[in-house]
Each structure stands twice: as structure tokens, then as C-alpha cells.
CSV table of C-alpha atoms in Angstrom, one decimal:
chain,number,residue,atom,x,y,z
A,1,UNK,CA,1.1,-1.6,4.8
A,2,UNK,CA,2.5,-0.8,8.3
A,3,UNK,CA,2.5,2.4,9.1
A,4,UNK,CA,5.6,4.3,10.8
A,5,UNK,CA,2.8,6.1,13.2
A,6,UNK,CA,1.9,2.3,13.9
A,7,UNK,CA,4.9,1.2,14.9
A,8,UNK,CA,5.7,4.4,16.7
A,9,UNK,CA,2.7,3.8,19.1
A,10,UNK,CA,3.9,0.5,19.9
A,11,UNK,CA,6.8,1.8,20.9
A,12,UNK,CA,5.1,4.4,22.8
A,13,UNK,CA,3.6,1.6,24.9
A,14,UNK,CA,6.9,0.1,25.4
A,15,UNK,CA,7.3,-2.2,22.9
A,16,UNK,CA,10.5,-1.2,21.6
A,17,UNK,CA,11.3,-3.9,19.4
A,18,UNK,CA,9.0,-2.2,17.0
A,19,UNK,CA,12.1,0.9,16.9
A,20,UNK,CA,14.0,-1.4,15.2
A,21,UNK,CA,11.7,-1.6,12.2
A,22,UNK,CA,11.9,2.2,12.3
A,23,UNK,CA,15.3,2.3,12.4
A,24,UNK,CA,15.3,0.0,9.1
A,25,UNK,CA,13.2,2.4,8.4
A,26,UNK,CA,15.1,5.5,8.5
A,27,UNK,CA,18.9,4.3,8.9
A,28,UNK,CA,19.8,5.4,5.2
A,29,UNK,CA,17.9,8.6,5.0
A,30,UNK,CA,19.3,10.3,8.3
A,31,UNK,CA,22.7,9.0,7.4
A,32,UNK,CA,22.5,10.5,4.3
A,33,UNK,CA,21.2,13.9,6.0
A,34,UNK,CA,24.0,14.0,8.2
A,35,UNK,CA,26.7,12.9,6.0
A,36,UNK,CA,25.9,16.1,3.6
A,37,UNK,CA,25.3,18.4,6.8
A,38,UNK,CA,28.7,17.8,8.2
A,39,UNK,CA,30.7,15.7,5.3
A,40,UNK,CA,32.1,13.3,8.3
A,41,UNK,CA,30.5,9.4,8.4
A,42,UNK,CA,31.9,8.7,12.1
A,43,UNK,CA,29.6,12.3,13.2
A,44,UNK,CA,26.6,11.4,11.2
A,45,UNK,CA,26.8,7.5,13.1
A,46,UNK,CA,26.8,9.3,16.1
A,47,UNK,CA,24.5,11.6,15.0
A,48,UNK,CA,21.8,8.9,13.5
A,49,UNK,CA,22.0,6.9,16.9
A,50,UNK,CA,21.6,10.0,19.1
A,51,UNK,CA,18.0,10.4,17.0
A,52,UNK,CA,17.0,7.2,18.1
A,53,UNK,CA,18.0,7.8,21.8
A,54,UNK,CA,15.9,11.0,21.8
A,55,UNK,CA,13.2,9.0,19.8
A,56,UNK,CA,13.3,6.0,22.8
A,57,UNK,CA,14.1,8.7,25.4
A,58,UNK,CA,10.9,11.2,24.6
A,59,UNK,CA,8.4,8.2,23.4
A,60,UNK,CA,5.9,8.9,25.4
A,61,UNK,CA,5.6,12.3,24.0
A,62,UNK,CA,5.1,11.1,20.6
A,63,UNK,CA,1.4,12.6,19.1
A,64,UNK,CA,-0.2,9.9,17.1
A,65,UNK,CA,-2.3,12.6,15.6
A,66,UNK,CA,1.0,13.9,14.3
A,67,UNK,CA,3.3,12.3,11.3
A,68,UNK,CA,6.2,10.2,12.1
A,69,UNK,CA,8.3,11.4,9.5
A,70,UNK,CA,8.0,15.0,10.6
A,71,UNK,CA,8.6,14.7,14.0
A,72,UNK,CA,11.6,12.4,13.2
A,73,UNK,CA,13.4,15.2,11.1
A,74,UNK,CA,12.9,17.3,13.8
A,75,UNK,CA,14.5,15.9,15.9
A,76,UNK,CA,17.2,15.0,13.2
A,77,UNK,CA,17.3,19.0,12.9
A,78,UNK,CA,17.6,19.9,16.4
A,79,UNK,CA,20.0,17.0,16.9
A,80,UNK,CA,22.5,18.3,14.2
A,81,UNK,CA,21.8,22.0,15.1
A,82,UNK,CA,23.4,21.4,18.5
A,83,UNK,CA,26.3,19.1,17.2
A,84,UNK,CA,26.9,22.6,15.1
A,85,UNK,CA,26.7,25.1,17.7
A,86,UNK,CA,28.8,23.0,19.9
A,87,UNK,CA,31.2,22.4,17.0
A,88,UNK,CA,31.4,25.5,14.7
A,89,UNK,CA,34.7,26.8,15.0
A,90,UNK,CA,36.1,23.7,14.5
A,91,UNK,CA,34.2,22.9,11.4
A,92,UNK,CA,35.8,25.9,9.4
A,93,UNK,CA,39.3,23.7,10.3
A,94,UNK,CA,39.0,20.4,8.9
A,95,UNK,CA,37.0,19.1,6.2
A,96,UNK,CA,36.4,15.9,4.6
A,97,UNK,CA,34.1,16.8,1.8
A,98,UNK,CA,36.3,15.2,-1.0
A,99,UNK,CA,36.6,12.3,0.8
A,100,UNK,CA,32.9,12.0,1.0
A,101,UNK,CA,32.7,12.4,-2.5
A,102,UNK,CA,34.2,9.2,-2.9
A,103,UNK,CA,33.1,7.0,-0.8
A,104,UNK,CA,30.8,5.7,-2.7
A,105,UNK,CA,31.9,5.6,-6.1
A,106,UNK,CA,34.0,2.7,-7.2
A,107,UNK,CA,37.4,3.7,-9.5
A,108,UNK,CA,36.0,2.1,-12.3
A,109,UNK,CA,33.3,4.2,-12.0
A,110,UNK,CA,33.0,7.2,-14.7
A,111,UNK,CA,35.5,9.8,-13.3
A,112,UNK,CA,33.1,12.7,-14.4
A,113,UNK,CA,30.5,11.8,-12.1
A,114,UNK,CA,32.9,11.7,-9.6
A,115,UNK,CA,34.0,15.1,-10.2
A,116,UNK,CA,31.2,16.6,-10.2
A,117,UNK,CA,29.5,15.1,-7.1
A,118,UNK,CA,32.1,16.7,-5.5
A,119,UNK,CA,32.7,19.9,-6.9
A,120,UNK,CA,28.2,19.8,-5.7
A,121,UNK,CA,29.3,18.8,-2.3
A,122,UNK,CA,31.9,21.2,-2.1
A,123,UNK,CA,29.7,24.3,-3.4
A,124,UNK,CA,26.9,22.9,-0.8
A,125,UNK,CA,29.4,22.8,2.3
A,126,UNK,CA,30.4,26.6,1.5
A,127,UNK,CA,26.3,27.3,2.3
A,128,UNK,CA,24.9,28.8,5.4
A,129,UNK,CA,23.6,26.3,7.7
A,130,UNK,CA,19.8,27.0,6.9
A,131,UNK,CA,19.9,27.2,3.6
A,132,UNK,CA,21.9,24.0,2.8
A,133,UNK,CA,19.7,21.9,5.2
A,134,UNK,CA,16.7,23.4,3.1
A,135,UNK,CA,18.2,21.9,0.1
A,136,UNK,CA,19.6,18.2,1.2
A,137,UNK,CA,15.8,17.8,2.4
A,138,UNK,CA,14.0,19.5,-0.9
A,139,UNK,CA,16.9,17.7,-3.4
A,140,UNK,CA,18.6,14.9,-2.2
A,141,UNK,CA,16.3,13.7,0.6
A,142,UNK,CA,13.2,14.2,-2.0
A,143,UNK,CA,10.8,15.9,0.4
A,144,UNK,CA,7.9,17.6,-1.0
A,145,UNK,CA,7.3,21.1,0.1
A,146,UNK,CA,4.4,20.6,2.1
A,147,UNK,CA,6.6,18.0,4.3
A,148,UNK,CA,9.4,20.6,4.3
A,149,UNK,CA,7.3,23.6,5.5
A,150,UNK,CA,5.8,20.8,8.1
A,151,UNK,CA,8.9,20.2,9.5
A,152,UNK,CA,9.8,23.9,9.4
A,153,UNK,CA,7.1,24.6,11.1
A,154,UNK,CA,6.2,27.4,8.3
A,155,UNK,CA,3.7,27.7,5.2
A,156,UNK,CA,4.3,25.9,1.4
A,157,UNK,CA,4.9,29.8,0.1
A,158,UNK,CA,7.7,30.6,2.9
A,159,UNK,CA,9.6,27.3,1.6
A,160,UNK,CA,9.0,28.1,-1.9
A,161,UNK,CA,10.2,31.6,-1.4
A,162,UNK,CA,13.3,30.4,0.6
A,163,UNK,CA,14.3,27.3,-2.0
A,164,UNK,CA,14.5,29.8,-4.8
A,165,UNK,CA,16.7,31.9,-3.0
A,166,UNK,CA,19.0,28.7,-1.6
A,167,UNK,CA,19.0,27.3,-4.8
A,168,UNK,CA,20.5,30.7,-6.6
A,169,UNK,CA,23.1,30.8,-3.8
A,170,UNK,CA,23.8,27.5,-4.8
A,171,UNK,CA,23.6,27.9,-8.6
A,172,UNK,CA,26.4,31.0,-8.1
A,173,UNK,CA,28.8,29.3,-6.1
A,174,UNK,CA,28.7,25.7,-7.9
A,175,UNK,CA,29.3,27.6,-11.3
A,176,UNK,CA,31.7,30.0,-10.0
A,177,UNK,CA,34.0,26.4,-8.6
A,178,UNK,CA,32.7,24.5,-11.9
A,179,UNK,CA,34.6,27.5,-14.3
A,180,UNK,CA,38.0,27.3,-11.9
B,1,UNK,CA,10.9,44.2,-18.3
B,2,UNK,CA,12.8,43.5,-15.5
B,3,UNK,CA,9.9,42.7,-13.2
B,4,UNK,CA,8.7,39.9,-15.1
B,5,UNK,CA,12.5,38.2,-15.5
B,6,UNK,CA,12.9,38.0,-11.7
B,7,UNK,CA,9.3,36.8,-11.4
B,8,UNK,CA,10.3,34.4,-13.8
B,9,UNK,CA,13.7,33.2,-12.1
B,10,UNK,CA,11.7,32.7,-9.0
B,11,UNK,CA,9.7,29.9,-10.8
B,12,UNK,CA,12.0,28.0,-11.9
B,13,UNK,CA,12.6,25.7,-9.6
B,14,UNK,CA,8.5,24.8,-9.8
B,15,UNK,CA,9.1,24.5,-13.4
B,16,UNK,CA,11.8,22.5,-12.9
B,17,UNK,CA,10.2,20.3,-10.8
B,18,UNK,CA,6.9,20.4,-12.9
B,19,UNK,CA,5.2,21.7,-10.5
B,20,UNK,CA,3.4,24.5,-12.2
B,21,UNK,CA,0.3,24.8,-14.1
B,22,UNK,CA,-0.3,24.4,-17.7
B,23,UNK,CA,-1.0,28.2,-17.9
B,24,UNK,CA,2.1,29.3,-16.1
B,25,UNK,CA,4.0,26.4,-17.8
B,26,UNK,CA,3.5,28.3,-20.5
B,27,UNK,CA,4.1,31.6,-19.8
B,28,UNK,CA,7.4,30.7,-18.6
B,29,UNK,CA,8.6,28.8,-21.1
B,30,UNK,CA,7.5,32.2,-23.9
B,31,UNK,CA,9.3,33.9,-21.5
B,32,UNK,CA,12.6,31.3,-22.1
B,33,UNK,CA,12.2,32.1,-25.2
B,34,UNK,CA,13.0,35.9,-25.0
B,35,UNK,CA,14.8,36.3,-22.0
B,36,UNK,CA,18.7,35.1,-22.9
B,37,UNK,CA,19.1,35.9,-19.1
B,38,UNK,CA,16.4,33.9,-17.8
B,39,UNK,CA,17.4,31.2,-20.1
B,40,UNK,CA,21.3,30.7,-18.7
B,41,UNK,CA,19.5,30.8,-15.1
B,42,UNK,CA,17.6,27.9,-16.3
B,43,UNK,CA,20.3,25.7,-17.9
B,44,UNK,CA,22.2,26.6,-14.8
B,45,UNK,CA,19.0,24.7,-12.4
B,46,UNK,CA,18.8,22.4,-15.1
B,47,UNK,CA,22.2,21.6,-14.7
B,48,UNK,CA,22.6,21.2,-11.1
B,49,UNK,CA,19.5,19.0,-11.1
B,50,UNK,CA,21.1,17.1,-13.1
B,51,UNK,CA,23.9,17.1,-10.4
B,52,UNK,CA,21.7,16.3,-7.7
B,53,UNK,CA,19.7,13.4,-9.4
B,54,UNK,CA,23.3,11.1,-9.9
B,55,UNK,CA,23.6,11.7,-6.0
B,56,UNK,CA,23.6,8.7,-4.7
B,57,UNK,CA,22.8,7.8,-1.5
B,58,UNK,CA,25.7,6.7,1.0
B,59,UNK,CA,25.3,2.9,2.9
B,60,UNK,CA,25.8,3.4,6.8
B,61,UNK,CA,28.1,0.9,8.3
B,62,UNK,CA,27.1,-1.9,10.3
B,63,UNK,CA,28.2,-0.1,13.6
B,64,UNK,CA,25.8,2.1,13.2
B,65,UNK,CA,22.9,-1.2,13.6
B,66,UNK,CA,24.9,-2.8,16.1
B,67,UNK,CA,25.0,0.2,18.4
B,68,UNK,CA,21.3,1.5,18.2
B,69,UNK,CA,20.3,-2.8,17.9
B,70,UNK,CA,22.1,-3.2,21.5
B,71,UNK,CA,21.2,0.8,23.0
B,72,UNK,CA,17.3,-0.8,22.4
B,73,UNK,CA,18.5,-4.0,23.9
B,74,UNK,CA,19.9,-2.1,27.3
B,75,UNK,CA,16.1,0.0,27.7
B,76,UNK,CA,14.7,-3.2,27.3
B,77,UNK,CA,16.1,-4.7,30.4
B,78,UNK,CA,15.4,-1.3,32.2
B,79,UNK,CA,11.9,-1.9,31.9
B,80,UNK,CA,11.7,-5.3,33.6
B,81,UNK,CA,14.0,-4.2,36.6
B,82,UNK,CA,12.7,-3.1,39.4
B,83,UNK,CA,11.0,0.4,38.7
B,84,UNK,CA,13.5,1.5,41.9
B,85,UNK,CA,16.5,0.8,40.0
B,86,UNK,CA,15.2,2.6,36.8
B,87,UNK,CA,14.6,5.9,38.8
B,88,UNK,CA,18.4,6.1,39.9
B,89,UNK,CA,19.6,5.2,36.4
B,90,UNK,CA,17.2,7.7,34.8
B,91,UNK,CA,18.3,10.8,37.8
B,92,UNK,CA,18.2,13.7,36.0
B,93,UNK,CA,19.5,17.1,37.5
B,94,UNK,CA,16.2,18.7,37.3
B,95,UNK,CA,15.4,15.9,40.0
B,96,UNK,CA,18.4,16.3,41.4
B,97,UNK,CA,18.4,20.4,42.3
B,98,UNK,CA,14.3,19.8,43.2
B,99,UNK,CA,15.9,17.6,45.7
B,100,UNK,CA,18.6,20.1,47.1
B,101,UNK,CA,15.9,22.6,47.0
B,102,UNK,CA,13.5,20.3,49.2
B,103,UNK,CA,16.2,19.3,51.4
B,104,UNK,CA,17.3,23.1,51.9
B,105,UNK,CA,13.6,23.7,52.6
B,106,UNK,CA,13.7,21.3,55.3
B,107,UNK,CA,16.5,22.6,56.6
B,108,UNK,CA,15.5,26.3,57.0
B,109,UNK,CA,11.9,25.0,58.2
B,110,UNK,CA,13.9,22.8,60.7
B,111,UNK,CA,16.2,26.4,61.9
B,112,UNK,CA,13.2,28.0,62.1
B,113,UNK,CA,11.1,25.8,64.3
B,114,UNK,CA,14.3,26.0,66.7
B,115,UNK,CA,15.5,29.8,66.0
B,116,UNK,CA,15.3,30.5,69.9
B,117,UNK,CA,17.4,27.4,70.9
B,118,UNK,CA,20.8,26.7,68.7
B,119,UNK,CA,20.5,29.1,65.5
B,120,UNK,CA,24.5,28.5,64.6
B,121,UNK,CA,24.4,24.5,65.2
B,122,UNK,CA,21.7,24.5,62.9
B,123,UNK,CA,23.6,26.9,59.9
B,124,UNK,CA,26.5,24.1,60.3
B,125,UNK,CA,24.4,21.8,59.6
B,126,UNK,CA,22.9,23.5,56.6
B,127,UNK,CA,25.9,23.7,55.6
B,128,UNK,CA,26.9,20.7,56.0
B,129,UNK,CA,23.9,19.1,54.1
B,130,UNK,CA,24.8,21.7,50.9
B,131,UNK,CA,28.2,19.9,51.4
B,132,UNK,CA,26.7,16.4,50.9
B,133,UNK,CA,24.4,17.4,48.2
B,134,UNK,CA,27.4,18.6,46.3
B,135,UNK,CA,28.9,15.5,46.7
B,136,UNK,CA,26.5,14.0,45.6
B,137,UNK,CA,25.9,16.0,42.5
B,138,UNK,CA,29.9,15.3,42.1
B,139,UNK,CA,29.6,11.9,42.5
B,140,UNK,CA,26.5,11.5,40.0
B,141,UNK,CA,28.8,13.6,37.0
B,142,UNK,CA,31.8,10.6,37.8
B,143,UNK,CA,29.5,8.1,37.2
B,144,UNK,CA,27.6,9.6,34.0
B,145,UNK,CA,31.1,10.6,32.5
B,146,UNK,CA,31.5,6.4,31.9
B,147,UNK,CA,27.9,6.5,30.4
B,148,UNK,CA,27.6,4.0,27.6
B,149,UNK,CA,26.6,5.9,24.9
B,150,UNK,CA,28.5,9.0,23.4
B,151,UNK,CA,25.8,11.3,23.3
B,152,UNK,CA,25.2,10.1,27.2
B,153,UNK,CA,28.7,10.8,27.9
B,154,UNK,CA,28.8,14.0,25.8
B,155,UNK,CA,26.1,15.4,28.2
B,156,UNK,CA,27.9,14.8,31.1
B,157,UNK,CA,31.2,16.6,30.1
B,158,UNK,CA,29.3,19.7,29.4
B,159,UNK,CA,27.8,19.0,33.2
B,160,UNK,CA,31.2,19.2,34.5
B,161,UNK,CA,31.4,22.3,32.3
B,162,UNK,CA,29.0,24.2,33.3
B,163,UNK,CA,29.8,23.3,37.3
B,164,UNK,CA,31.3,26.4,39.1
B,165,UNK,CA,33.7,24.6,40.8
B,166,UNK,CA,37.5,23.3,39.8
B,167,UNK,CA,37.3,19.8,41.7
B,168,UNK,CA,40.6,18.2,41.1
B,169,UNK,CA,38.5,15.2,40.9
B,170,UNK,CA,36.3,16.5,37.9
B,171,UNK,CA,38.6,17.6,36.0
B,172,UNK,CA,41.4,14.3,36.4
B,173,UNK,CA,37.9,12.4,35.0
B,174,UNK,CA,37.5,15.3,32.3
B,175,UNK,CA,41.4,14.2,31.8
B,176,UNK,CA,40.8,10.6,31.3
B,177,UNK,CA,37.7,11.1,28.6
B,178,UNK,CA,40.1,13.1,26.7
B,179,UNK,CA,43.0,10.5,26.3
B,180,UNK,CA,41.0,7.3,26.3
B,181,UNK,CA,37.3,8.0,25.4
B,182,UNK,CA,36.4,5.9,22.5
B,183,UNK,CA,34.2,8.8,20.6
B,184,UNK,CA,36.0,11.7,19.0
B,185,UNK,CA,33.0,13.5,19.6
B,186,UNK,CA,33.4,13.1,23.5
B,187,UNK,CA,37.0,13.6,23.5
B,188,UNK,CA,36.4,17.3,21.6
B,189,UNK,CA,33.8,17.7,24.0
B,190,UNK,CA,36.0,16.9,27.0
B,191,UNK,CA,38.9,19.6,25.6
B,192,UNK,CA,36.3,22.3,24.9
B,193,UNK,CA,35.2,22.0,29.0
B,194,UNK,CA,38.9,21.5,29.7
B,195,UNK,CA,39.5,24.8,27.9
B,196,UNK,CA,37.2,26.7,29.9
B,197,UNK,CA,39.4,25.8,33.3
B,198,UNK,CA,42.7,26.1,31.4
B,199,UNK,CA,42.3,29.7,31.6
B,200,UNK,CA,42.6,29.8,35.7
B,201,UNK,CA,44.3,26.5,35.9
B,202,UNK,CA,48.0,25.6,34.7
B,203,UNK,CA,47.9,22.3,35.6
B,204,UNK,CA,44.7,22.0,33.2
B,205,UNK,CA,46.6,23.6,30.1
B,206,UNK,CA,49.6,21.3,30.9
B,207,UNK,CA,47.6,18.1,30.7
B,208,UNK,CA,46.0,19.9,27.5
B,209,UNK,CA,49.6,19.9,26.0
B,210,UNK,CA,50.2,16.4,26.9
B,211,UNK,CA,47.3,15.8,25.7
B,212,UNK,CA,48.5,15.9,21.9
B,213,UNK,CA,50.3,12.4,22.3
B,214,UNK,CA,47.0,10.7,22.2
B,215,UNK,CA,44.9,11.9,19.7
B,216,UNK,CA,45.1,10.6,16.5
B,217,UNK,CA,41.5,11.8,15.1
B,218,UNK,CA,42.8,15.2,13.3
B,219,UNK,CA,39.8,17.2,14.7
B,220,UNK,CA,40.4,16.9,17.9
B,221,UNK,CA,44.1,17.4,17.2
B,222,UNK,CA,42.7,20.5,15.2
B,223,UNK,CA,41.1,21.9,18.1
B,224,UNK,CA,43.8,21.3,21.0
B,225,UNK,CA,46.3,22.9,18.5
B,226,UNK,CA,44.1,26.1,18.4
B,227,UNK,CA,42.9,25.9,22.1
B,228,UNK,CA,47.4,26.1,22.5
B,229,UNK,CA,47.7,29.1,20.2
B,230,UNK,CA,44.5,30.7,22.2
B,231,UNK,CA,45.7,30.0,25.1
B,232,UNK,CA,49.7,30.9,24.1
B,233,UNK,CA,50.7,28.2,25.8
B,234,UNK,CA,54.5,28.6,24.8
B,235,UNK,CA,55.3,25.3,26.3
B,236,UNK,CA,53.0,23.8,23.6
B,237,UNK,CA,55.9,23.5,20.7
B,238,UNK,CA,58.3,20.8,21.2
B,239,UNK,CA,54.7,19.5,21.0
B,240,UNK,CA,53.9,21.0,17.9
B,241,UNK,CA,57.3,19.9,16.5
B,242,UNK,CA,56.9,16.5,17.2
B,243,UNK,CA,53.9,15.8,15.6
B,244,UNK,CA,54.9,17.8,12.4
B,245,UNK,CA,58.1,15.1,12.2
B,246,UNK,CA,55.4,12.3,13.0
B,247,UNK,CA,54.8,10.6,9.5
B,248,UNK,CA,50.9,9.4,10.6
B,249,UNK,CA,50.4,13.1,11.1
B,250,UNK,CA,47.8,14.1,8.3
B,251,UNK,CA,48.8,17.1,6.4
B,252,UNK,CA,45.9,19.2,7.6
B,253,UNK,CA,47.2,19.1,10.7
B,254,UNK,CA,50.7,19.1,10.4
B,255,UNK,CA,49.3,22.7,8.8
B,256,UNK,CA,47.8,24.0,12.0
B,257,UNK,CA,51.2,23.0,13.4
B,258,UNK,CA,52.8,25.0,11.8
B,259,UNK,CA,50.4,27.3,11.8
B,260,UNK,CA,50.4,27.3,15.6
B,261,UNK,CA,54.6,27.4,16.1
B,262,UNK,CA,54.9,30.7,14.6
B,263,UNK,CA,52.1,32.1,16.4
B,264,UNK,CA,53.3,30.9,19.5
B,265,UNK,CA,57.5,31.6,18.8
């Protein structure tokens, strides 16, 4: 078994075919943590491919010592925390959260599921920043919380502390839109 | 009794997750067992775990390859040319102000070696080497605002942005990445910078106005139909009118249109 830190140092000496494994690697998973940060495909693209600019861009800065995976969401964090900044008023405009819900479900697909995939969505895009990001990594990107609180540069107790607390924000808001 | 519910609550997702211990596993679930409170909170997390388990994850396009595939391709060849050529392509402005700073250096070094001879000569020519170094920096933005990728791009218009100066040059360039860049994310990018010399500058908020005829992505038509209203740019709805009667015009922002005409009437 390859390991991303392997193919990270090859890259790191210049060999940069080896990004392209990574970026088999990774494609889906940053897409995904993208697409439910801003609910808009053409931004998350952009997004994804502006990760592995900064990932070619700052190779030689890459610790070995350190994990590949964290350092990657890092930068996928810092890389969607300044699309936000730079974007924020105009996110409250326009969304396309229902039309995310659906991408990938098929009309013969059960219309339940559907639903409620995007009344989920919907509840999560009405979360602060912070506290939705903690979530799409801890529940839909299946990190444990050791990775999280690696990434977050913080302890396992601060992220379990914080979870609870994203996940009752989350739990009002999602019942509140399930009953209307 | 309350104590112990919200100590409870705050285990949840841990039991959820089975994450727990066999003794606490067990205290919470006797706790489940009395606490009707507790108990909705649970089939609540339950429930929503539920939710996120049939998640499934999205496919990226092929674009998405093609683009990072061929950005890898284009480093590639930058490491077998000449290491000269890769130092211009890779200028940054860090490099570029330590430069202005050297060359001002010089320059005041050279005054003051010859203070007693021609003192005012040599301030022209300071100033005329801050000139050149402006143009240069002016000259470098140009070329980085045709940068091939977006996010190369994107970093160039907030360059231009952050530059003190309103260079009818810059901001004709600014004009161009708005109404024919191929990213939405550059052209939002390019009216945000815009905005900023709209405020001193009527030519800018006219070409803003125009602007409307090109877009078709609705956030960027979102955001010029705000930046209008902000700046109450009266001038703004025939505009506003003509793209509420456009039948392409999504209704989201046929909204704002609206939206924006009464503000601005």
C-alpha cells in the first residue's frame, strides 16, 4: 500500500506526476466538502483545483513527519474560508441548495430520500460557518475526532464539546423545517 | 435531576456513534429509560444520522481532471526551462517591492554620494526611477490578469484592487475580465474591485451598468444588481427592466430586479 505521505514526497522532489495519484486520491472527498460548504458545483471545481495549486505551489513545505490528509484539509479549509470572506454577502443572495439535492438522485429514485436530503442540506446551509464545516467533516466526510481536532489544530475534548453543540443546532433547525 | 439530563444529551453523539464504554453505555441507556426528554433528543440524533448515512457522495465532472491533469502538465514544463524564465513567470510582489526598495536604496545612496554637486538632477531621477517601477508593477498586474488559471487570475484582480491608483489602463483590463472572463468567480471578483473605484469614478459605475448585458451567471448578476442599488445608480433601470422582460432571466434575479427598481425609483 502506497502511502499519500509517499507520494507527497515525490512530489516534493519534483516529481509531480505522482499529484495526480493524489488527486485520484482526494478528487471526490474535497468535492464533496465543497459542494455542502457552498451548495454550488462550478465553486467547489474551482475550489478543488485551487487546493491542488497551493498543494504544487507550497510542495516544498510539505513535512513528511506530518499526515497528508491533515495538511490537505487545511488547506481545503483555508481555501474555502477565503472564497467565503471574499464572497459573503453575496451568498445570503442566491442559493442553490435544492438543486444540489438533486443532482444526484435519479427520478426514479424514492422521492422520500430526496426530500429529505434536502430538507438536511437546507437545515445545514442555515449553520454558521464553523459549525457546519465541523459537521460535513465529522458526518459526511467520516473523519474521526482525533483527525478533526488534528486538522483544527485543537484537543479530541474541544471537538467533542463543539460536535455536541453543532449537532443540537442542527437537530433544532432540521426538526423545526421537517414539521413545516 | 437536571444535571445529569444535559450530561446525558452531551453524550449522545458518542453513543450514537458507539463510541462509549460499556459502563457509560449503560448508564446512558438507564438514563433513556427515564428521561422522556433525553429520549426525544435521541430519536431526534438518531434520526438525523439516519439522514446523513443515505448522503451520498456527489461525482465531480470531468473538467474538474482535465484542468488540474493539464495545470500539472504546465509546472511540468516550467521545470525543464531555463531556471531564468521560471523566475519571471513565478515574480511575486514580495520580490517585486524588495526590488523598488533596493533600487530606491541605490538611488538615495547614489544622491548622497553626490549631495554637494546636483542634489535636484538626482530627485528627478528618483523620481523618475519610482515612475518606471510603477510601470512596471502596472505592467506585471496586465499580464497576470490573463493568467491561466482562475484562482491565478482571481489574485490579480484583487492586486489591481488593492493599488492606490485609478489607471485608466487597469481598470479598462478590470472591464474586460468582467464581460468576457470565462470563471464566474473572476468576473465577481473583477465587479467587487470595480466597486471600490465606482465610488470616485462615473465612468467605472457606467461600465458597471453596462455591464448587466453580459452576465448570464445569476450571482454575478446578483451582485452588480446590489452594487447598482448601493451605489444608487439611477441610470441603472432601463437596465433592470430589460432583464426582468428577458425570458433567460432566472427568477431569483428577476427578484433582485425588482427589488433594485423600487429602491432606485
Amino acid at each position: 500500500m502506497i502511502t499519500d505521505e509517499w507520494l507527497m514526497i515525490q512530489v516534493q522532489n519534483d516529481d509531480l506526476d505522482y499529484l495526480k495519484d493524489l488527486f485520484e486520491r482526494y478528487q471526490v472527498r474535497l468535492y464533496n466538502f465543497f459542494l455542502r460548504m457552498t451548495f454550488d458545483q462550478d465553486v467547489s471545481d474551482d475550489l478543488v483545483q485551487n487546493v491542488f495549486m497551493r498543494l504544487m505551489k507550497y510542495r516544498k513545505s510539505f513535512n513528511p513527519e506530518y499526515k497528508f490528509k491533515t495538511w490537505v484539509y487545511q488547506m481545503a479549509r483555508n481555501v474555502h474560508h477565503d472564497h467565503y470572506r471574499k464572497n459573503k454577502q453575496l451568498t445570503d443572495d442566491f442559493k442553490k441548495v435544492e438543486n444540489v439535492a438533486d443532482l444526484h438522485h435519479s427520478d426514479e429514485e424514492d422521492e422520500i430520500t430526496r426530500e429529505r436530503e434536502s430538507v438536511l442540506f437546507q437545515a445545514l446551509d442555515k449553520m454558521p460557518e464553523e459549525k457546519r464545516e465541523l459537521i460535513v467533516l465529522g458526518k459526511l466526510e467520516g473523519m474521526k475526532y482525533e483527525e478533526i481536532a488534528e486538522i483544527r489544530n485543537t484537543t479530541v475534548g474541544n471537538i467533542k464539546v463543539q460536535m455536541h453543540r453543532a449537532i443540537q443546532q442542527l437537530r433544532e433547525i432540521y426538526f423545526d423545517h421537517a414539521e413545516n | 435531576m437536571q444535571k445529569t439530563n444535559r450530561h446525558i444529551e452531551e453524550l449522545l453523539p458518542e453513543y450514537i456513534g458507539g463510541m462509549l464504554s460499556k459502563n457509560q453505555e449503560e448508564a446512558v441507556k438507564l438514563h433513556l429509560d427515564e428521561c422522556a426528554s433525553c429520549r426525544q433528543a435521541y430519536e431526534q440524533e438518531l434520526q438525523l444520522e439516519q439522514a446523513f448515512s443515505l448522503v451520498k457522495p456527489a461525482q465531480p465532472g470531468q473538467k474538474l481532471k482535465k484542468d488540474v491533469f493539464a495545470m500539472i502538465e504546465e509546472e511540468k514544463k516550467g521545470l525543464h526551462s531555463s531556471p531564468k524564465a521560471r523566475q519571471v513567470f513565478f515574480f511575486s510582489w514580495q520580490a517585486m517591492s524588495r526590488v523598488a526598495a533596493a533600487v530606491m536604496l541605490l538611488a538615495v545612496g547614489y544622491w548622497w554620494g553626490n549631495k554637494d554637486d546636483a542634489p535636484v538632477a538626482d530627485n528627478n531621477q528618483v523620481a523618475e526611477m519610482k515612475e518606471e517601477i510603477s510601470e512596471i508593477k502596472e505592467m506585471l498586474m496586465l499580464a497576470n490578469l490573463k493568467a491561466q488559471y482562475p484562482s491565478e487570475r482571481i489574485q490579480a484582480v484583487s492586486q489591481v484592487e488593492s493599488y492606490n491608483k485609478v489607471d485608466p489602463k487597469l481598470i479598462e483590463a478590470l472591464v474586460t475580465t468582467l464581460n468576457t472572463d470565462a470563471s464566474p468567480n473572476v468576473r465577481l471578483a473583477a465587479a467587487n474591485a470595480l466597486q471600490k473605484f465606482a465610488t470616485v469614478n462615473s465612468t467605472v459605475r457606467a461600465e458597471l451598468v453596462r455591464s448587466l448585458e453580459f452576465q448570464t451567471e445569476p450571482i454575478v448578476q446578483i451582485s452588480l444588481i446590489n452594487m447598482m442599488v448601493e451605489l444608487e445608480e439611477k441610470s441603472a433601470v432601463n437596465k433592470l427592466k430589460s432583464l426582468i422582460d428577458n425570458t433567460e432571466t432566472l427568477p431569483e434575479v428577476r427578484k433582485q430586479a425588482q427589488l433594485g427598481i423600487e429602491v432606485l425609483i
